[in-house]
Coordinates of C-alpha atoms in Angstrom, one line a residue:
M1 CA -10.7 53.8 30.4
S2 CA -13.3 53.0 33.0
P3 CA -12.6 51.8 36.6
L4 CA -14.2 48.4 35.6
S5 CA -11.7 48.1 32.7
Y6 CA -8.8 48.6 35.0
T7 CA -10.2 46.2 37.5
V8 CA -10.7 43.5 34.8
V9 CA -7.1 44.1 33.5
G10 CA -5.7 44.0 37.0
L11 CA -7.3 40.7 37.8
A12 CA -6.2 39.3 34.5
G13 CA -2.7 40.3 35.3
L14 CA -2.8 38.5 38.6
W15 CA -4.1 35.3 36.9
A16 CA -1.7 35.6 34.0
G17 CA 1.4 36.1 36.2
A18 CA 0.4 33.0 38.2
Q19 CA -0.4 31.0 35.1
N20 CA 2.9 31.8 33.5
A21 CA 4.7 30.7 36.6
I22 CA 2.8 27.5 36.8
A23 CA 2.1 26.2 33.3
G24 CA 2.4 29.1 30.7
G25 CA -0.4 30.6 28.6
G26 CA -0.8 33.9 30.5
S27 CA -1.4 35.8 27.3
F28 CA -4.6 33.8 26.8
V29 CA -5.9 35.8 29.9
T30 CA -4.4 39.2 29.3
F31 CA -5.3 39.5 25.6
P32 CA -9.1 39.2 26.0
S33 CA -9.1 41.5 29.1
L34 CA -7.5 44.2 27.0
L35 CA -10.0 43.6 24.2
F36 CA -12.7 44.1 26.9
A37 CA -11.0 47.3 27.9
G38 CA -11.6 48.7 24.4
L39 CA -8.2 48.1 22.7
D40 CA -8.2 46.8 19.1
P41 CA -6.5 43.3 18.7
R42 CA -3.1 44.6 17.5
A43 CA -3.0 47.2 20.3
A44 CA -4.0 44.6 22.8
N45 CA -1.2 42.3 21.6
I46 CA 1.4 45.0 21.8
T47 CA 0.2 46.1 25.3
S48 CA 0.2 42.6 26.6
T49 CA 3.7 41.9 25.3
I50 CA 5.1 45.1 26.9
A51 CA 3.3 44.5 30.2
L52 CA 4.3 40.9 30.6
F53 CA 8.0 41.6 29.7
P54 CA 9.2 42.5 33.2
G55 CA 7.9 39.2 34.5
Q56 CA 9.8 37.4 31.7
V57 CA 13.0 39.2 32.6
T58 CA 12.8 38.3 36.3
T59 CA 12.0 34.7 35.5
G60 CA 14.8 34.5 33.0
I61 CA 17.3 36.0 35.5
T62 CA 16.2 33.6 38.2
G63 CA 17.0 30.6 36.1
R64 CA 20.0 32.0 34.1
S65 CA 22.5 29.7 35.8
M66 CA 20.8 26.7 34.3
A67 CA 20.5 28.1 30.8
E68 CA 22.8 26.6 28.2
G69 CA 23.3 25.8 24.5
A70 CA 22.3 22.6 22.8
V71 CA 24.7 20.0 21.3
G72 CA 27.0 21.9 18.9
L73 CA 25.0 25.1 19.4
S74 CA 26.2 27.8 21.8
F75 CA 23.9 29.8 24.1
K76 CA 25.2 33.0 22.6
T77 CA 24.1 31.8 19.1
L78 CA 20.6 31.1 20.5
V79 CA 20.5 34.6 22.0
V80 CA 21.6 36.4 18.8
V81 CA 19.1 34.4 16.7
S82 CA 16.3 35.2 19.2
L83 CA 17.1 38.9 19.2
I84 CA 17.0 39.1 15.4
G85 CA 13.9 37.0 15.0
G86 CA 12.0 38.9 17.7
A87 CA 12.9 42.2 16.0
L88 CA 11.6 40.9 12.6
G89 CA 8.4 39.7 14.2
G90 CA 7.9 43.0 15.9
L91 CA 8.5 44.8 12.6
L92 CA 6.0 42.5 10.8
L93 CA 3.4 43.3 13.5
L94 CA 3.8 47.0 13.2
A95 CA 3.6 46.7 9.4
T96 CA 0.4 44.7 9.6
P97 CA -2.8 46.9 9.3
V98 CA -5.2 46.5 12.3
S99 CA -7.9 45.2 10.0
I100 CA -5.7 42.4 8.7
F101 CA -4.3 41.5 12.1
T102 CA -7.9 41.4 13.5
H103 CA -8.7 38.6 11.0
L104 CA -5.4 36.8 11.7
V105 CA -6.0 36.8 15.5
P106 CA -8.4 33.8 15.6
W107 CA -6.0 31.7 13.6
L108 CA -3.0 32.7 15.8
I109 CA -4.9 32.0 19.0
M110 CA -6.1 28.6 17.6
F111 CA -2.5 27.7 16.7
A112 CA -1.2 28.8 20.1
T113 CA -4.0 26.8 21.8
L114 CA -3.2 23.7 19.8
V115 CA 0.5 24.0 20.6
F116 CA -0.3 24.3 24.3
I117 CA -2.6 21.3 24.2
W118 CA -0.1 19.2 22.3
G119 CA 2.9 20.2 24.5
N120 CA 1.1 19.6 27.7
F121 CA -1.0 16.5 27.0
F122 CA 0.3 14.6 23.9
A123 CA 4.0 15.4 23.3
K124 CA 6.3 12.4 24.1
K125 CA 9.4 13.0 26.1
R126 CA 12.7 12.0 24.6
A127 CA 14.3 9.1 26.3
E128 CA 17.5 9.8 28.2
G129 CA 20.6 8.8 26.2
A130 CA 18.7 8.9 22.9
P131 CA 20.4 10.8 20.1
P132 CA 18.8 14.3 19.4
P133 CA 16.5 14.1 16.4
V134 CA 17.3 17.7 15.4
G135 CA 20.7 18.8 14.2
R136 CA 22.5 22.2 14.8
K137 CA 21.4 23.9 11.6
T138 CA 17.8 22.8 12.0
A139 CA 17.8 23.9 15.6
V140 CA 19.0 27.4 14.6
V141 CA 16.3 27.6 11.9
L142 CA 13.6 26.5 14.3
Q143 CA 14.6 29.0 16.9
F144 CA 14.7 31.8 14.3
L145 CA 11.2 31.0 13.1
I146 CA 9.9 30.7 16.7
S147 CA 11.5 34.1 17.5
I148 CA 9.7 35.7 14.6
Y149 CA 6.4 34.3 15.7
G150 CA 7.2 35.4 19.3
G151 CA 7.8 38.9 18.2
Y152 CA 4.7 38.9 16.1
F153 CA 2.2 37.3 18.5
G154 CA 3.9 35.1 21.1
G155 CA 1.2 32.7 22.3
G156 CA 2.7 29.3 22.9
I157 CA 6.3 30.2 22.3
G158 CA 7.5 28.6 25.5
I159 CA 6.1 25.2 24.5
L160 CA 7.5 25.6 21.0
M161 CA 11.0 26.5 22.3
L162 CA 10.8 23.7 24.9
A163 CA 10.0 21.2 22.1
A164 CA 12.8 22.5 19.8
L165 CA 15.5 22.7 22.4
T166 CA 14.8 19.2 23.8
A167 CA 14.7 17.9 20.2
A168 CA 18.2 19.4 19.8
G169 CA 19.5 17.4 22.7
M170 CA 19.1 19.6 25.7
A171 CA 17.9 18.2 29.0
V172 CA 14.4 19.2 30.0
R173 CA 15.4 21.2 33.1
A174 CA 18.1 23.2 31.2
A175 CA 15.7 23.6 28.2
G176 CA 13.1 25.1 30.6
A177 CA 15.6 27.6 32.0
T178 CA 17.0 28.4 28.5
K179 CA 13.6 29.0 26.9
N180 CA 12.7 31.5 29.8
V181 CA 15.9 33.5 29.0
L182 CA 15.3 33.3 25.2
G183 CA 11.7 34.3 25.6
A184 CA 12.8 37.5 27.4
V185 CA 15.5 38.1 24.8
M186 CA 13.2 37.8 21.7
N187 CA 10.5 40.0 23.4
F188 CA 13.2 42.6 24.3
S189 CA 13.8 43.5 20.7
A190 CA 10.1 43.5 20.0
V191 CA 9.3 45.7 23.0
L192 CA 11.9 48.2 22.0
L193 CA 10.2 48.5 18.6
F194 CA 6.8 48.8 20.1
L195 CA 7.9 51.5 22.5
A196 CA 9.4 53.5 19.6
E197 CA 6.7 53.1 17.1
S198 CA 3.4 52.6 19.0
R199 CA 1.0 54.6 21.0
V200 CA 1.0 52.6 24.2
P201 CA -1.8 52.9 26.9
W202 CA 0.7 53.3 29.8
G203 CA -2.0 53.1 32.4
M204 CA -3.0 49.6 31.3
V205 CA 0.6 48.6 30.9
A206 CA 1.4 49.7 34.5
V207 CA -1.6 47.9 36.0
L208 CA -1.0 44.7 34.0
A209 CA 2.8 44.7 34.7
V210 CA 2.5 45.2 38.4
T211 CA -0.3 42.7 38.9
A212 CA 1.4 40.1 36.7
V213 CA 4.6 40.3 38.8
I214 CA 2.5 39.8 42.0
G215 CA 0.6 37.0 40.3
G216 CA 3.9 35.4 39.4
Q217 CA 5.0 35.3 43.1
L218 CA 1.6 33.8 44.0
G219 CA 2.0 31.3 41.2
V220 CA 5.2 29.9 42.9
V221 CA 3.1 29.3 46.0
I222 CA 0.2 27.7 44.1
L223 CA 2.7 25.6 42.2
R224 CA 3.5 23.6 45.4
R225 CA -0.2 22.8 46.0
A226 CA -2.4 23.0 42.9
P227 CA -2.9 20.0 40.6
M228 CA -1.0 20.7 37.4
T229 CA -3.4 18.8 35.1
L230 CA -6.3 20.9 36.3
L231 CA -4.4 24.2 35.7
R232 CA -3.4 23.1 32.2
L233 CA -7.0 22.1 31.4
I234 CA -8.1 25.5 32.5
V235 CA -5.6 27.2 30.1
A236 CA -6.6 24.9 27.3
A237 CA -10.3 25.7 27.9
I238 CA -9.7 29.4 27.9
G239 CA -7.7 29.2 24.7
T240 CA -10.5 27.1 23.0
L241 CA -13.2 29.5 24.1
L242 CA -11.2 32.5 23.1
T243 CA -10.6 31.0 19.7
I244 CA -14.3 30.3 19.2
G245 CA -15.2 33.8 20.4
M246 CA -12.7 35.5 18.1
F247 CA -13.8 33.5 15.0
L248 CA -17.4 34.5 15.8
R249 CA -16.3 38.1 16.2
A250 CA -14.2 38.3 13.1

């Protein structure tokens, strides 16, 4: 890997860490930077997942006291479902040939971008006191499917979980803390599989992980000052351009 590649990946890690702390969507930045560094799409996805995992863990631990279960659904059940789903998603990714995953990437990025745009600009908040529109069994199924997607690709899982958990009756603040913990849980099982089965470019992982953690701390500072709408628009624009670029490349 050239010094330029490491520089680009390092800067992407700073941006992604800050972006995840502020509005989510950090993988939209790390993924193309790893492609630029010469990794194939599947390797870039695996490397990004491993490198961003430490930041997910620290974020999840910070808000663990606010995490909880939904109505009629324990937090422990959500954790178990997320572990199993994340493992299945990771196994699916490892079983997917690089050539097939390369053709799936534009569609996955487009889906993640649309989810991000919907969750940040169009989704309606549930009124306080209103009965949850999603029952216990449906919530379990939704979390399981989201966990499989998270282990396989992961773009937009935070917004998907936030939507599912609030629909199951959880307050927004608690849902935000819970989805941070569950995001780390589902990626934990996927990361274990990736470490055991994949040839990981550890130099890239180290640079990305360290800069992402630093970026996350910067993101907390930026969060107090930067206009949220502008930041969300930037992420949506990056996702849109990346989707177009990947379709043209496929």
